[in-house]
Short mmCIF file of C-alpha atoms and ligand atoms in Angstrom, two decimals:
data_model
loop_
_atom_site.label_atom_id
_atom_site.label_comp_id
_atom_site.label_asym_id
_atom_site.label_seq_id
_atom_site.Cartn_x
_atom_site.Cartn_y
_atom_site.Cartn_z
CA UNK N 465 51.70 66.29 54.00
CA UNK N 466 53.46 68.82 56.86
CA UNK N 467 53.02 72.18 55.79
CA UNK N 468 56.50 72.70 57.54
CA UNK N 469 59.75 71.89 57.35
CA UNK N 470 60.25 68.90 58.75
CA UNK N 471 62.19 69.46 62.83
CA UNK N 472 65.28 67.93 62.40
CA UNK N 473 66.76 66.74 66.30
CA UNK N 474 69.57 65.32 66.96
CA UNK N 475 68.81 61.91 66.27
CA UNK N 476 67.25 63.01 62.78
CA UNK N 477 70.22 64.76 62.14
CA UNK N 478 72.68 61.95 62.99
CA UNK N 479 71.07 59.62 60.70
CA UNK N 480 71.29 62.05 58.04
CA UNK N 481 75.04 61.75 58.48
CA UNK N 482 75.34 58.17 59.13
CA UNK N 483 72.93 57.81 55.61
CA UNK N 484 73.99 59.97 53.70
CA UNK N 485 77.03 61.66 54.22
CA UNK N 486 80.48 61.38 51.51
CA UNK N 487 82.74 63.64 53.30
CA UNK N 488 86.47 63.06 52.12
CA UNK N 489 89.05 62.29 54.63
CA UNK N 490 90.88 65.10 54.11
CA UNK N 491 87.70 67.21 54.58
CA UNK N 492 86.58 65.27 58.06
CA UNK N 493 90.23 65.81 59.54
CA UNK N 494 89.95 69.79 58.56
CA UNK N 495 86.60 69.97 59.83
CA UNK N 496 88.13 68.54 63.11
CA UNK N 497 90.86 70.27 63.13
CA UNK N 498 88.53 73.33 63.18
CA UNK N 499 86.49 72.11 65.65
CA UNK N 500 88.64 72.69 68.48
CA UNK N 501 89.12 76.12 67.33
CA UNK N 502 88.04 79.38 68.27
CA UNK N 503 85.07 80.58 65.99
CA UNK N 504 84.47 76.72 65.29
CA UNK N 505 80.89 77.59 64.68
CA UNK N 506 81.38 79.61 61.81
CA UNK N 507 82.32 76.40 60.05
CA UNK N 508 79.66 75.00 57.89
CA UNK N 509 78.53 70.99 58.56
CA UNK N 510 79.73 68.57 56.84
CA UNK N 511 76.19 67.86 55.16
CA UNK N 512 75.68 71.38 53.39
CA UNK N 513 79.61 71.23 52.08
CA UNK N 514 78.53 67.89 50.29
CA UNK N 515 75.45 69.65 48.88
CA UNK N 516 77.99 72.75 47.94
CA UNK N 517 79.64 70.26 45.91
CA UNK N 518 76.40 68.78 44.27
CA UNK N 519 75.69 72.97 43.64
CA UNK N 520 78.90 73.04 41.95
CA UNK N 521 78.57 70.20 39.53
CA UNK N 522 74.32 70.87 38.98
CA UNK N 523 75.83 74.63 37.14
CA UNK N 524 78.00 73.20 36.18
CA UNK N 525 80.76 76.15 37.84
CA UNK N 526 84.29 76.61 36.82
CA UNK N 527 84.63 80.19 38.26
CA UNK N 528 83.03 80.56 41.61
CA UNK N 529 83.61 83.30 44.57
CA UNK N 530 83.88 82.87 48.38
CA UNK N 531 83.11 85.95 50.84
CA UNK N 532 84.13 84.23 54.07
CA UNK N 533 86.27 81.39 54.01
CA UNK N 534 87.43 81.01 57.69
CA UNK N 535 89.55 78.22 57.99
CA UNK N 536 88.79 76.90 54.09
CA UNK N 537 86.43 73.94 54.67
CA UNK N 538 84.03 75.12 51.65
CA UNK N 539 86.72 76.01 49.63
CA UNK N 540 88.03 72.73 49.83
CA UNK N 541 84.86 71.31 49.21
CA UNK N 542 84.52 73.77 46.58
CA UNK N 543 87.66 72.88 44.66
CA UNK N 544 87.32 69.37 45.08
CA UNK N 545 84.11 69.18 42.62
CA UNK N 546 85.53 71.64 40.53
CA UNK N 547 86.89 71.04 36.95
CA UNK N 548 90.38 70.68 36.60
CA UNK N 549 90.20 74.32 34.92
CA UNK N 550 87.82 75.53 37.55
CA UNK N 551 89.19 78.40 40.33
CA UNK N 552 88.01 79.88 43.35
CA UNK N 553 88.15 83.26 44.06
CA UNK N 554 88.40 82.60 48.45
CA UNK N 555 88.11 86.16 50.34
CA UNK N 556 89.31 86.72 54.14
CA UNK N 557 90.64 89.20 56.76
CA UNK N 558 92.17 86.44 58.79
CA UNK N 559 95.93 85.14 57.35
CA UNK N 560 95.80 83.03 60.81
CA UNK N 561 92.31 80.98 59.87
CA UNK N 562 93.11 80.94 55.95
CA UNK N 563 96.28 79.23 57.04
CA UNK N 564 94.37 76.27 58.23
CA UNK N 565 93.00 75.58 55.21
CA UNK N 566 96.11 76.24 52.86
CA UNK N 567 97.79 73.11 54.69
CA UNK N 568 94.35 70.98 53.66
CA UNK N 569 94.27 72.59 50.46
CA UNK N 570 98.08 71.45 49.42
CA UNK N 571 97.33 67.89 50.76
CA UNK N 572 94.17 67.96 48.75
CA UNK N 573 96.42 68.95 45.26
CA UNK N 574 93.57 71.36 44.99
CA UNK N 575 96.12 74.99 46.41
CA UNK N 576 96.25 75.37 42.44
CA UNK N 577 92.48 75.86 42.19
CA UNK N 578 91.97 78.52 44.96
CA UNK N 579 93.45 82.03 44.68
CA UNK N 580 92.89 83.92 48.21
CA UNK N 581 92.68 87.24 48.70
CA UNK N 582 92.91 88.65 51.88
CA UNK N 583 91.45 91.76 52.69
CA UNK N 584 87.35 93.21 53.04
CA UNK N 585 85.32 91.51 50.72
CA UNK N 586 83.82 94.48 49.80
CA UNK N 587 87.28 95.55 48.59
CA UNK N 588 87.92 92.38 46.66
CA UNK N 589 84.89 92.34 44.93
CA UNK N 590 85.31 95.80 43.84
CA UNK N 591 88.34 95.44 42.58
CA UNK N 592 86.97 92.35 40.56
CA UNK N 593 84.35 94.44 39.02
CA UNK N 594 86.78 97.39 38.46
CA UNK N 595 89.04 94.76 36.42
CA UNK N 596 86.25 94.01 34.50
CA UNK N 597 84.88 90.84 35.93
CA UNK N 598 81.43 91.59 35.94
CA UNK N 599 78.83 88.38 34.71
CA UNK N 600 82.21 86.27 34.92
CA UNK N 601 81.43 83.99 37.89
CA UNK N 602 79.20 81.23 38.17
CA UNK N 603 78.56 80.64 41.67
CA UNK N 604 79.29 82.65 44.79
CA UNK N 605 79.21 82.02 48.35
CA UNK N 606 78.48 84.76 50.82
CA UNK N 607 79.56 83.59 54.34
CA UNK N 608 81.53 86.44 55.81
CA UNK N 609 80.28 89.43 58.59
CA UNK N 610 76.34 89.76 58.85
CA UNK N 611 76.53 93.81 58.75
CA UNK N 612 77.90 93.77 55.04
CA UNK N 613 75.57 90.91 53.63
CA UNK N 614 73.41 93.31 51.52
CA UNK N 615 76.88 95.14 50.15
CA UNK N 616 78.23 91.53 49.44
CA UNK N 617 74.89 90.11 47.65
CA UNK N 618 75.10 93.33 45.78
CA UNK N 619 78.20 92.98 44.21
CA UNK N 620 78.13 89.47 43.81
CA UNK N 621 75.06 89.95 41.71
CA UNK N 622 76.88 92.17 39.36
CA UNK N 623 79.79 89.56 39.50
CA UNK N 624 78.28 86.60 38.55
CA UNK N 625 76.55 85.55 34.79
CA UNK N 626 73.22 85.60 33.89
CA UNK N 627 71.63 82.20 35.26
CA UNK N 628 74.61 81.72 37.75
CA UNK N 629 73.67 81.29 41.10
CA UNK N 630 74.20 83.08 44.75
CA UNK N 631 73.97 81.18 47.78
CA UNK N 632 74.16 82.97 51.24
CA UNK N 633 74.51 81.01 54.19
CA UNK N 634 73.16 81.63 57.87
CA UNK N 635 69.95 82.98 56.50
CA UNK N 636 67.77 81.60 59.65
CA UNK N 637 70.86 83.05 61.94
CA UNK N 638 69.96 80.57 64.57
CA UNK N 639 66.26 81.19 64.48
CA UNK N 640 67.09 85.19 65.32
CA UNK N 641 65.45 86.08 62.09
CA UNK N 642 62.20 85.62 63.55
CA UNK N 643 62.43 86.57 67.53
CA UNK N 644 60.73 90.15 67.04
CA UNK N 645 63.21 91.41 70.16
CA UNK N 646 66.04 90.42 69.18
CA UNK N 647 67.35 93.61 67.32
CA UNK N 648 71.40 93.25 67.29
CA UNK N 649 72.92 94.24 63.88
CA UNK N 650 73.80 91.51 63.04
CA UNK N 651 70.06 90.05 62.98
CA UNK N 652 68.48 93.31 61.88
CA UNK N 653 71.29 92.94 58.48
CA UNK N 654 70.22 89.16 57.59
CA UNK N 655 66.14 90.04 57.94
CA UNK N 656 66.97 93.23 55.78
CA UNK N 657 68.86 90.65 52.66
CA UNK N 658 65.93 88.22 53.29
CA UNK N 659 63.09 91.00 52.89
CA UNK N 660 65.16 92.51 49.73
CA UNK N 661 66.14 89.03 47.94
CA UNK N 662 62.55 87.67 48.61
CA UNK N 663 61.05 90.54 46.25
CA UNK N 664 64.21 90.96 44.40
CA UNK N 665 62.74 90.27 40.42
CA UNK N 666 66.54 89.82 39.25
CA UNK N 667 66.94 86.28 40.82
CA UNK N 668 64.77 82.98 40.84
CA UNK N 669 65.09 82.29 44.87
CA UNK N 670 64.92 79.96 47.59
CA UNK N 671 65.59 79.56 51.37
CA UNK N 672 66.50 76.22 52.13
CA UNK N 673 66.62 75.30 55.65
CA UNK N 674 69.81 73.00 55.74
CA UNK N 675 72.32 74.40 58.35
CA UNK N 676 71.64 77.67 59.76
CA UNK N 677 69.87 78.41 56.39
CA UNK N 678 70.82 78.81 52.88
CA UNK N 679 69.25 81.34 50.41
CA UNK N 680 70.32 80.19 46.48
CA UNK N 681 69.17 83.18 44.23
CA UNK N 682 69.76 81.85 40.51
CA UNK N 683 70.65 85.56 38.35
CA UNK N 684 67.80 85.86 35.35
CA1 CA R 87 78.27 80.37 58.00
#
């Protein structure tokens, strides 16, 4: 047995896709569409939005969160393994990314399901608790700015319900995380959330290493 993770190349990775991939149509031509965008790499693959949507159904989530949605590819993935009650709660500064993913979202039938707010997160999820939305969420997603990520986990802790689960994406930040000299903020904010949610006794945790990494912390 490898003691590590296994080292996914290229090859690896495109057989993983070719295998085992179920992205929608819809989803590939947003995810394309992004592509050739500025920022494109903020975009999560198409493998961890189909395990977002196993997430979804395994808790069975009808009220989730996004912090981040850039141009609304894990919304959409989101929505789409949603109940037909379920909502997203999608935050973002940027009208002119979000507006990508409304068009997908209406062709999708799904624009009913996802309520943006744009705006800081920080705000957003403030106001949420301040309307007294606290242990109301099932899942949330933290994808936005790096600098904020321990304000973000934070409140999304107080936001979700007990046994609902966080998941906070670019955990590895390109392997940053563990180059000792590289000390941008950026890097120094995700190694500070990965020291605090690894002894953090309030969640059950785990990093996984799909993507640029993906810590789920389940609330107890
Ligand atoms: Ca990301």
């Amino acid at each position: 047995m490898p003691r590590k993770s296994l080292k996914v190349d290229d090859r690896l990775h495109d057989y993983i896709l070719d295998n085992t991939l179920r992205e929608p149509e819809i989803a590939r031509r947003l995810r394309e569409e992004t592509a050739g965008m500025q920022g494109a790499g903020m975009q999560i693959g198409p493998e961890q939005g189909q395990f977002m949507g196993l997430l979804i159904e395994l808790t069975g989530a009808k009220r989730t969160l996004e912090v981040g949605t850039f141009t609304g590819y894990s919304a959409l993935m989101t929505a789409l393994h949603l109940p037909e009650e379920g909502q997203v709660i999608a935050c973002d500064v940027s009208e002119e990314w979000t507006s990508v993913g409304r068009r997908y979202w209406a062709e999708a039938g799904v624009t009913g399901k996802i309520d943006l707010r744009i705006g800081p997160g920080a705000e957003t999820l403030q106001t949420l608790l301040d309307q007294g939305e606290a242990g109301s969420f099932d899942f949330a997603f933290i994808d936005a700015d790096k600098s904020n990520y321990g304000t973000y986990y934070e409140l999304a802790l107080k936001l979700v319900r007990q046994g609902g689960l966080i998941a906070v994406d670019n955990v590895l930040w390109n392997g940053a995380v563990a180059e000792p000299e590289i000390e941008d903020d950026d890097t120094r904010a995700i190694r500070e959330l990965n020291a605090h949610i690894h002894t953090d006794e309030r969640v059950t945790m785990s990093l996984l290493t799909i993507g640029d990494g993906l810590t789920l912390a389940r609330k107890r």
